[in-house]
Amino acid sequence: QVQLQESGPGLVKPSETLSLTCTVSGGSISGYYWSWIRQPPGRGLEWIGYIYFSGSTNYNPSLKSRVTILVDTSKNQFSLKVSSVTTADTAVYYCARAYVWGTLPTGYYMDVWGKGTTVTVSS
Amino acid sequence: DIQLTQSPSFLSASVGDRVTITCRASQGIGSYLAWYQQKPGKAPKLLIYAASTLQSGVPSRFSGSGSGTEFTLTISSLQPEDFATYYCQQLNSYPALTFGGGTKVEIK
């Protein structure tokens, strides 16, 4: 059974870069899409972006200028970087597998989630 | 972006009640909709995808229906473990995957 685990610093200073890693266990990262989603305190879910195991990406336009998602198939990991963070980036960050459904357009839903990691932006 | 509006935002119900949550899309999305359940301090859990397909392992008291712009999640007989927040999500990633604002189901 595939499991995901987020890791990274819980505190980041304003204007710095937030960096998180998601480790995939119990299955291969190959053949799937992998996503990041965040949830500010007391609020709803926001999709950040996804990456295919081959390295192709798609980002939320609202965050695209500050976000980079990378994959390392040798380590069965993918990662998230958000640059120039502000307090508005304080949230629980989840990694998830984005399962493909449908064609024209292709649809994606998240069928396996990590437990989430809290990132606070504060000086 | 495709906007999703859930109603109600908050729902108070009793064990055994039939509960219906609505998700309306700002434009037609066919059957490109999923539903998730989230309990406090936990990650969301996939319940339904493709508007009406039950994810493996999810109890049959959960069902989804709808297409185009209006969708519903129904819990046929509310159980104590069903008290949670529910989110809909549209599956088209261009320009962005989006979620509804959530519906919190609490004990009456």
PDB file of C-alpha atoms in Angstrom:
ATOM      1  CA  GLN A   1       0.000   0.000   0.000  1.00  0.00           C
ATOM      2  CA  VAL A   2       1.457   3.316  -1.098  1.00  0.00           C
ATOM      3  CA  GLN A   3       2.245   5.765   1.700  1.00  0.00           C
ATOM      4  CA  LEU A   4       3.476   9.357   1.527  1.00  0.00           C
ATOM      5  CA  GLN A   5       5.447  11.317   4.112  1.00  0.00           C
ATOM      6  CA  GLU A   6       6.234  15.023   4.020  1.00  0.00           C
ATOM      7  CA  SER A   7       9.415  16.384   5.603  1.00  0.00           C
ATOM      8  CA  GLY A   8      11.092  19.758   5.941  1.00  0.00           C
ATOM      9  CA  PRO A   9      11.497  22.788   8.191  1.00  0.00           C
ATOM     10  CA  GLY A  10       8.463  23.831  10.205  1.00  0.00           C
ATOM     11  CA  LEU A  11       9.545  27.469  10.404  1.00  0.00           C
ATOM     12  CA  VAL A  12      10.642  29.704   7.541  1.00  0.00           C
ATOM     13  CA  LYS A  13      11.510  33.400   7.642  1.00  0.00           C
ATOM     14  CA  PRO A  14       9.692  35.916   5.427  1.00  0.00           C
ATOM     15  CA  SER A  15      11.313  36.430   2.003  1.00  0.00           C
ATOM     16  CA  GLU A  16      13.138  33.075   2.242  1.00  0.00           C
ATOM     17  CA  THR A  17      12.418  29.824   0.361  1.00  0.00           C
ATOM     18  CA  LEU A  18      10.201  27.081   1.749  1.00  0.00           C
ATOM     19  CA  SER A  19      11.477  23.596   0.879  1.00  0.00           C
ATOM     20  CA  LEU A  20       9.624  20.334   1.463  1.00  0.00           C
ATOM     21  CA  THR A  21      10.176  16.737   0.388  1.00  0.00           C
ATOM     22  CA  CYS A  22       7.652  13.953  -0.014  1.00  0.00           C
ATOM     23  CA  THR A  23       8.907  10.381   0.252  1.00  0.00           C
ATOM     24  CA  VAL A  24       6.868   7.661  -1.451  1.00  0.00           C
ATOM     25  CA  SER A  25       6.974   4.204   0.146  1.00  0.00           C
ATOM     26  CA  GLY A  26       5.207   0.930  -0.600  1.00  0.00           C
ATOM     27  CA  GLY A  27       5.236   1.567  -4.336  1.00  0.00           C
ATOM     28  CA  SER A  28       7.098   3.219  -7.168  1.00  0.00           C
ATOM     29  CA  ILE A  29       6.933   6.886  -8.029  1.00  0.00           C
ATOM     30  CA  SER A  30       7.114   5.907 -11.703  1.00  0.00           C
ATOM     31  CA  GLY A  31       4.003   5.975 -13.832  1.00  0.00           C
ATOM     32  CA  TYR A  32       2.088   8.482 -11.719  1.00  0.00           C
ATOM     33  CA  TYR A  33       1.463  12.172 -11.150  1.00  0.00           C
ATOM     34  CA  TRP A  34       2.340  13.653  -7.755  1.00  0.00           C
ATOM     35  CA  SER A  35       0.833  16.782  -6.265  1.00  0.00           C
ATOM     36  CA  TRP A  36       1.194  19.371  -3.525  1.00  0.00           C
ATOM     37  CA  ILE A  37      -1.833  20.913  -1.790  1.00  0.00           C
ATOM     38  CA  ARG A  38      -1.889  23.345   1.116  1.00  0.00           C
ATOM     39  CA  GLN A  39      -4.393  24.434   3.742  1.00  0.00           C
ATOM     40  CA  PRO A  40      -4.000  27.715   5.681  1.00  0.00           C
ATOM     41  CA  PRO A  41      -5.123  27.567   9.316  1.00  0.00           C
ATOM     42  CA  GLY A  42      -8.902  27.265   9.566  1.00  0.00           C
ATOM     43  CA  ARG A  43      -9.364  27.527   5.814  1.00  0.00           C
ATOM     44  CA  GLY A  44      -9.943  25.380   2.748  1.00  0.00           C
ATOM     45  CA  LEU A  45      -7.690  23.461   0.374  1.00  0.00           C
ATOM     46  CA  GLU A  46      -5.525  25.053  -2.328  1.00  0.00           C
ATOM     47  CA  TRP A  47      -3.855  23.041  -5.093  1.00  0.00           C
ATOM     48  CA  ILE A  48      -0.228  24.126  -5.653  1.00  0.00           C
ATOM     49  CA  GLY A  49       0.812  21.940  -8.583  1.00  0.00           C
ATOM     50  CA  TYR A  50       1.739  18.486  -9.781  1.00  0.00           C
ATOM     51  CA  ILE A  51       4.631  16.684 -11.444  1.00  0.00           C
ATOM     52  CA  TYR A  52       4.720  13.568 -13.599  1.00  0.00           C
ATOM     53  CA  PHE A  53       7.427  11.021 -12.805  1.00  0.00           C
ATOM     54  CA  SER A  54       9.137  12.035 -16.052  1.00  0.00           C
ATOM     55  CA  GLY A  55       9.488  15.597 -14.761  1.00  0.00           C
ATOM     56  CA  SER A  56       6.739  17.492 -16.587  1.00  0.00           C
ATOM     57  CA  THR A  57       4.876  19.920 -14.346  1.00  0.00           C
ATOM     58  CA  ASN A  58       1.702  21.977 -14.063  1.00  0.00           C
ATOM     59  CA  TYR A  59       1.350  24.757 -11.494  1.00  0.00           C
ATOM     60  CA  ASN A  60      -1.506  26.810 -10.119  1.00  0.00           C
ATOM     61  CA  PRO A  61      -1.268  30.139 -11.990  1.00  0.00           C
ATOM     62  CA  SER A  62      -1.749  32.004  -8.705  1.00  0.00           C
ATOM     63  CA  LEU A  63       1.545  30.572  -7.389  1.00  0.00           C
ATOM     64  CA  LYS A  64       3.403  29.726 -10.590  1.00  0.00           C
ATOM     65  CA  SER A  65       5.980  32.516 -10.369  1.00  0.00           C
ATOM     66  CA  ARG A  66       7.191  31.311  -6.945  1.00  0.00           C
ATOM     67  CA  VAL A  67       6.786  27.517  -7.108  1.00  0.00           C
ATOM     68  CA  THR A  68       9.071  24.720  -8.301  1.00  0.00           C
ATOM     69  CA  ILE A  69       8.253  21.017  -8.056  1.00  0.00           C
ATOM     70  CA  LEU A  70      10.954  18.458  -8.800  1.00  0.00           C
ATOM     71  CA  VAL A  71      11.105  14.655  -8.822  1.00  0.00           C
ATOM     72  CA  ASP A  72      13.929  12.268  -7.916  1.00  0.00           C
ATOM     73  CA  THR A  73      12.969   8.799  -9.098  1.00  0.00           C
ATOM     74  CA  SER A  74      16.173   7.257  -7.709  1.00  0.00           C
ATOM     75  CA  LYS A  75      15.058   8.216  -4.200  1.00  0.00           C
ATOM     76  CA  ASN A  76      11.305   7.775  -4.814  1.00  0.00           C
ATOM     77  CA  GLN A  77      10.835  11.394  -3.751  1.00  0.00           C
ATOM     78  CA  PHE A  78       9.425  14.628  -5.059  1.00  0.00           C
ATOM     79  CA  SER A  79       9.892  18.094  -3.651  1.00  0.00           C
ATOM     80  CA  LEU A  80       8.365  21.549  -3.393  1.00  0.00           C
ATOM     81  CA  LYS A  81      10.033  24.948  -3.277  1.00  0.00           C
ATOM     82  CA  VAL A  82       8.145  28.180  -2.699  1.00  0.00           C
ATOM     83  CA  SER A  83      10.263  31.313  -2.943  1.00  0.00           C
ATOM     84  CA  SER A  84       9.822  34.749  -1.374  1.00  0.00           C
ATOM     85  CA  VAL A  85       7.415  33.483   1.267  1.00  0.00           C
ATOM     86  CA  THR A  86       5.154  35.715   3.337  1.00  0.00           C
ATOM     87  CA  THR A  87       2.883  35.027   6.285  1.00  0.00           C
ATOM     88  CA  ALA A  88       0.166  34.160   3.730  1.00  0.00           C
ATOM     89  CA  ASP A  89       2.154  30.993   2.945  1.00  0.00           C
ATOM     90  CA  THR A  90       1.671  29.684   6.482  1.00  0.00           C
ATOM     91  CA  ALA A  91      -0.274  26.440   6.078  1.00  0.00           C
ATOM     92  CA  VAL A  92      -0.361  22.690   6.406  1.00  0.00           C
ATOM     93  CA  TYR A  93       1.278  21.317   3.274  1.00  0.00           C
ATOM     94  CA  TYR A  94       0.146  17.963   1.928  1.00  0.00           C
ATOM     95  CA  CYS A  95       1.679  15.787  -0.752  1.00  0.00           C
ATOM     96  CA  ALA A  96      -0.628  13.452  -2.630  1.00  0.00           C
ATOM     97  CA  ARG A  97      -0.809  11.124  -5.613  1.00  0.00           C
ATOM     98  CA  ALA A  98      -2.801  12.702  -8.434  1.00  0.00           C
ATOM     99  CA  TYR A  99      -4.673   9.870 -10.147  1.00  0.00           C
ATOM    100  CA  VAL A 100      -5.618  10.337 -13.788  1.00  0.00           C
ATOM    101  CA  TRP A 101      -9.217  10.034 -14.940  1.00  0.00           C
ATOM    102  CA  GLY A 102     -10.890  10.827 -18.220  1.00  0.00           C
ATOM    103  CA  THR A 103      -9.589  12.253 -21.495  1.00  0.00           C
ATOM    104  CA  LEU A 104     -10.054  15.543 -23.286  1.00  0.00           C
ATOM    105  CA  PRO A 105      -9.563  16.982 -20.839  1.00  0.00           C
ATOM    106  CA  THR A 106      -7.529  14.709 -18.570  1.00  0.00           C
ATOM    107  CA  GLY A 107      -8.781  14.857 -15.006  1.00  0.00           C
ATOM    108  CA  TYR A 108      -6.894  14.441 -11.746  1.00  0.00           C
ATOM    109  CA  TYR A 109      -8.074  13.518  -8.280  1.00  0.00           C
ATOM    110  CA  MET A 110      -5.971  12.832  -5.182  1.00  0.00           C
ATOM    111  CA  ASP A 111      -6.347   9.216  -4.051  1.00  0.00           C
ATOM    112  CA  VAL A 112      -3.447   8.892  -1.587  1.00  0.00           C
ATOM    113  CA  TRP A 113      -2.379  11.659   0.795  1.00  0.00           C
ATOM    114  CA  GLY A 114       0.456  12.244   3.210  1.00  0.00           C
ATOM    115  CA  LYS A 115      -0.368  13.231   6.783  1.00  0.00           C
ATOM    116  CA  GLY A 116       0.663  16.829   6.163  1.00  0.00           C
ATOM    117  CA  THR A 117       3.324  19.064   7.647  1.00  0.00           C
ATOM    118  CA  THR A 118       2.798  22.474   9.223  1.00  0.00           C
ATOM    119  CA  VAL A 119       4.913  25.324   7.886  1.00  0.00           C
ATOM    120  CA  THR A 120       4.871  28.662   9.673  1.00  0.00           C
ATOM    121  CA  VAL A 121       6.313  31.787   8.080  1.00  0.00           C
ATOM    122  CA  SER A 122       7.556  34.098  10.800  1.00  0.00           C
ATOM    123  CA  SER A 123      10.621  36.118  11.691  1.00  0.00           C
TER     124      SER A 123
ATOM    125  CA  ASP B   1     -10.580  29.305 -12.935  1.00  0.00           C
ATOM    126  CA  ILE B   2     -13.606  27.107 -12.372  1.00  0.00           C
ATOM    127  CA  GLN B   3     -15.205  28.164  -9.081  1.00  0.00           C
ATOM    128  CA  LEU B   4     -16.974  25.634  -6.866  1.00  0.00           C
ATOM    129  CA  THR B   5     -19.615  26.770  -4.375  1.00  0.00           C
ATOM    130  CA  GLN B   6     -20.676  24.357  -1.663  1.00  0.00           C
ATOM    131  CA  SER B   7     -23.891  24.608   0.328  1.00  0.00           C
ATOM    132  CA  PRO B   8     -24.530  24.657   3.133  1.00  0.00           C
ATOM    133  CA  SER B   9     -21.249  25.761   4.706  1.00  0.00           C
ATOM    134  CA  PHE B  10     -22.342  24.276   8.014  1.00  0.00           C
ATOM    135  CA  LEU B  11     -24.802  21.506   8.749  1.00  0.00           C
ATOM    136  CA  SER B  12     -26.072  20.204  12.077  1.00  0.00           C
ATOM    137  CA  ALA B  13     -27.495  16.666  11.983  1.00  0.00           C
ATOM    138  CA  SER B  14     -28.216  13.628  14.131  1.00  0.00           C
ATOM    139  CA  VAL B  15     -26.965  10.066  13.866  1.00  0.00           C
ATOM    140  CA  GLY B  16     -29.188   8.230  11.401  1.00  0.00           C
ATOM    141  CA  ASP B  17     -30.138  11.351   9.430  1.00  0.00           C
ATOM    142  CA  ARG B  18     -29.964  11.513   5.649  1.00  0.00           C
ATOM    143  CA  VAL B  19     -27.584  14.315   4.715  1.00  0.00           C
ATOM    144  CA  THR B  20     -27.157  16.042   1.344  1.00  0.00           C
ATOM    145  CA  ILE B  21     -24.391  18.475   0.415  1.00  0.00           C
ATOM    146  CA  THR B  22     -24.455  20.445  -2.842  1.00  0.00           C
ATOM    147  CA  CYS B  23     -21.536  21.624  -4.986  1.00  0.00           C
ATOM    148  CA  ARG B  24     -22.184  24.042  -7.848  1.00  0.00           C
ATOM    149  CA  ALA B  25     -19.597  24.761 -10.561  1.00  0.00           C
ATOM    150  CA  SER B  26     -19.250  28.150 -12.274  1.00  0.00           C
ATOM    151  CA  GLN B  27     -19.237  26.391 -15.650  1.00  0.00           C
ATOM    152  CA  GLY B  28     -20.062  22.914 -16.907  1.00  0.00           C
ATOM    153  CA  ILE B  29     -17.534  20.262 -15.913  1.00  0.00           C
ATOM    154  CA  GLY B  30     -19.274  17.080 -17.054  1.00  0.00           C
ATOM    155  CA  SER B  31     -18.557  14.403 -14.450  1.00  0.00           C
ATOM    156  CA  TYR B  32     -15.156  15.822 -13.510  1.00  0.00           C
ATOM    157  CA  LEU B  33     -15.816  16.059  -9.758  1.00  0.00           C
ATOM    158  CA  ALA B  34     -14.506  14.372  -6.617  1.00  0.00           C
ATOM    159  CA  TRP B  35     -15.546  14.475  -2.961  1.00  0.00           C
ATOM    160  CA  TYR B  36     -13.285  14.291   0.095  1.00  0.00           C
ATOM    161  CA  GLN B  37     -13.822  13.930   3.832  1.00  0.00           C
ATOM    162  CA  GLN B  38     -11.491  15.666   6.277  1.00  0.00           C
ATOM    163  CA  LYS B  39     -11.439  15.168  10.038  1.00  0.00           C
ATOM    164  CA  PRO B  40      -9.695  17.672  12.371  1.00  0.00           C
ATOM    165  CA  GLY B  41      -5.911  17.401  12.216  1.00  0.00           C
ATOM    166  CA  LYS B  42      -6.048  14.777   9.461  1.00  0.00           C
ATOM    167  CA  ALA B  43      -5.460  14.721   5.728  1.00  0.00           C
ATOM    168  CA  PRO B  44      -8.442  14.659   3.377  1.00  0.00           C
ATOM    169  CA  LYS B  45      -9.704  11.227   2.348  1.00  0.00           C
ATOM    170  CA  LEU B  46     -11.080  10.512  -1.124  1.00  0.00           C
ATOM    171  CA  LEU B  47     -14.709   9.354  -1.044  1.00  0.00           C
ATOM    172  CA  ILE B  48     -15.994   9.667  -4.611  1.00  0.00           C
ATOM    173  CA  TYR B  49     -14.509  10.480  -8.026  1.00  0.00           C
ATOM    174  CA  ALA B  50     -16.021  10.979 -11.468  1.00  0.00           C
ATOM    175  CA  ALA B  51     -19.060  12.464  -9.684  1.00  0.00           C
ATOM    176  CA  SER B  52     -20.542   9.117  -8.654  1.00  0.00           C
ATOM    177  CA  THR B  53     -17.862   6.397  -8.436  1.00  0.00           C
ATOM    178  CA  LEU B  54     -17.252   5.226  -4.877  1.00  0.00           C
ATOM    179  CA  GLN B  55     -13.586   4.893  -3.974  1.00  0.00           C
ATOM    180  CA  SER B  56     -12.581   1.411  -2.852  1.00  0.00           C
ATOM    181  CA  GLY B  57     -13.148   0.858   0.860  1.00  0.00           C
ATOM    182  CA  VAL B  58     -15.620   3.732   1.303  1.00  0.00           C
ATOM    183  CA  PRO B  59     -18.913   2.698   2.935  1.00  0.00           C
ATOM    184  CA  SER B  60     -21.908   2.406   0.616  1.00  0.00           C
ATOM    185  CA  ARG B  61     -23.910   4.933   2.671  1.00  0.00           C
ATOM    186  CA  PHE B  62     -21.931   7.578   0.746  1.00  0.00           C
ATOM    187  CA  SER B  63     -23.116   8.356  -2.767  1.00  0.00           C
ATOM    188  CA  GLY B  64     -22.542  11.061  -5.338  1.00  0.00           C
ATOM    189  CA  SER B  65     -24.638  12.302  -8.220  1.00  0.00           C
ATOM    190  CA  GLY B  66     -24.874  15.088 -10.752  1.00  0.00           C
ATOM    191  CA  SER B  67     -23.183  16.364 -13.869  1.00  0.00           C
ATOM    192  CA  GLY B  68     -22.550  19.674 -15.583  1.00  0.00           C
ATOM    193  CA  THR B  69     -22.810  22.367 -12.918  1.00  0.00           C
ATOM    194  CA  GLU B  70     -24.689  20.774 -10.018  1.00  0.00           C
ATOM    195  CA  PHE B  71     -23.531  17.871  -7.886  1.00  0.00           C
ATOM    196  CA  THR B  72     -24.583  16.283  -4.612  1.00  0.00           C
ATOM    197  CA  LEU B  73     -22.956  14.146  -1.953  1.00  0.00           C
ATOM    198  CA  THR B  74     -25.452  12.118   0.060  1.00  0.00           C
ATOM    199  CA  ILE B  75     -24.904  10.213   3.290  1.00  0.00           C
ATOM    200  CA  SER B  76     -27.885   7.908   3.585  1.00  0.00           C
ATOM    201  CA  SER B  77     -27.658   7.319   7.350  1.00  0.00           C
ATOM    202  CA  LEU B  78     -25.195   9.513   9.226  1.00  0.00           C
ATOM    203  CA  GLN B  79     -22.839   7.624  11.520  1.00  0.00           C
ATOM    204  CA  PRO B  80     -20.773   9.040  14.428  1.00  0.00           C
ATOM    205  CA  GLU B  81     -17.562   8.718  12.388  1.00  0.00           C
ATOM    206  CA  ASP B  82     -19.044  10.830   9.563  1.00  0.00           C
ATOM    207  CA  PHE B  83     -18.893  14.088  11.482  1.00  0.00           C
ATOM    208  CA  ALA B  84     -16.234  15.954   9.493  1.00  0.00           C
ATOM    209  CA  THR B  85     -15.733  18.597   6.831  1.00  0.00           C
ATOM    210  CA  TYR B  86     -16.475  17.644   3.226  1.00  0.00           C
ATOM    211  CA  TYR B  87     -14.888  19.204   0.130  1.00  0.00           C
ATOM    212  CA  CYS B  88     -15.654  18.905  -3.554  1.00  0.00           C
ATOM    213  CA  GLN B  89     -12.900  19.242  -6.180  1.00  0.00           C
ATOM    214  CA  GLN B  90     -13.132  19.719  -9.933  1.00  0.00           C
ATOM    215  CA  LEU B  91     -10.719  17.511 -11.885  1.00  0.00           C
ATOM    216  CA  ASN B  92      -9.727  19.759 -14.804  1.00  0.00           C
ATOM    217  CA  SER B  93      -6.239  21.163 -14.166  1.00  0.00           C
ATOM    218  CA  TYR B  94      -6.426  23.862 -16.821  1.00  0.00           C
ATOM    219  CA  PRO B  95      -5.926  26.425 -15.572  1.00  0.00           C
ATOM    220  CA  ALA B  96      -6.024  24.932 -12.067  1.00  0.00           C
ATOM    221  CA  LEU B  97      -7.522  22.170  -9.945  1.00  0.00           C
ATOM    222  CA  THR B  98      -9.917  23.837  -7.511  1.00  0.00           C
ATOM    223  CA  PHE B  99     -11.776  22.883  -4.352  1.00  0.00           C
ATOM    224  CA  GLY B 100     -15.047  24.039  -2.898  1.00  0.00           C
ATOM    225  CA  GLY B 101     -15.080  25.989   0.347  1.00  0.00           C
ATOM    226  CA  GLY B 102     -16.114  23.003   2.453  1.00  0.00           C
ATOM    227  CA  THR B 103     -19.175  21.858   4.411  1.00  0.00           C
ATOM    228  CA  LYS B 104     -18.759  21.127   8.102  1.00  0.00           C
ATOM    229  CA  VAL B 105     -21.106  18.446   9.412  1.00  0.00           C
ATOM    230  CA  GLU B 106     -21.591  18.621  13.167  1.00  0.00           C
ATOM    231  CA  ILE B 107     -23.600  16.698  15.725  1.00  0.00           C
ATOM    232  CA  LYS B 108     -27.028  18.140  16.530  1.00  0.00           C
TER     233      LYS B 108
END
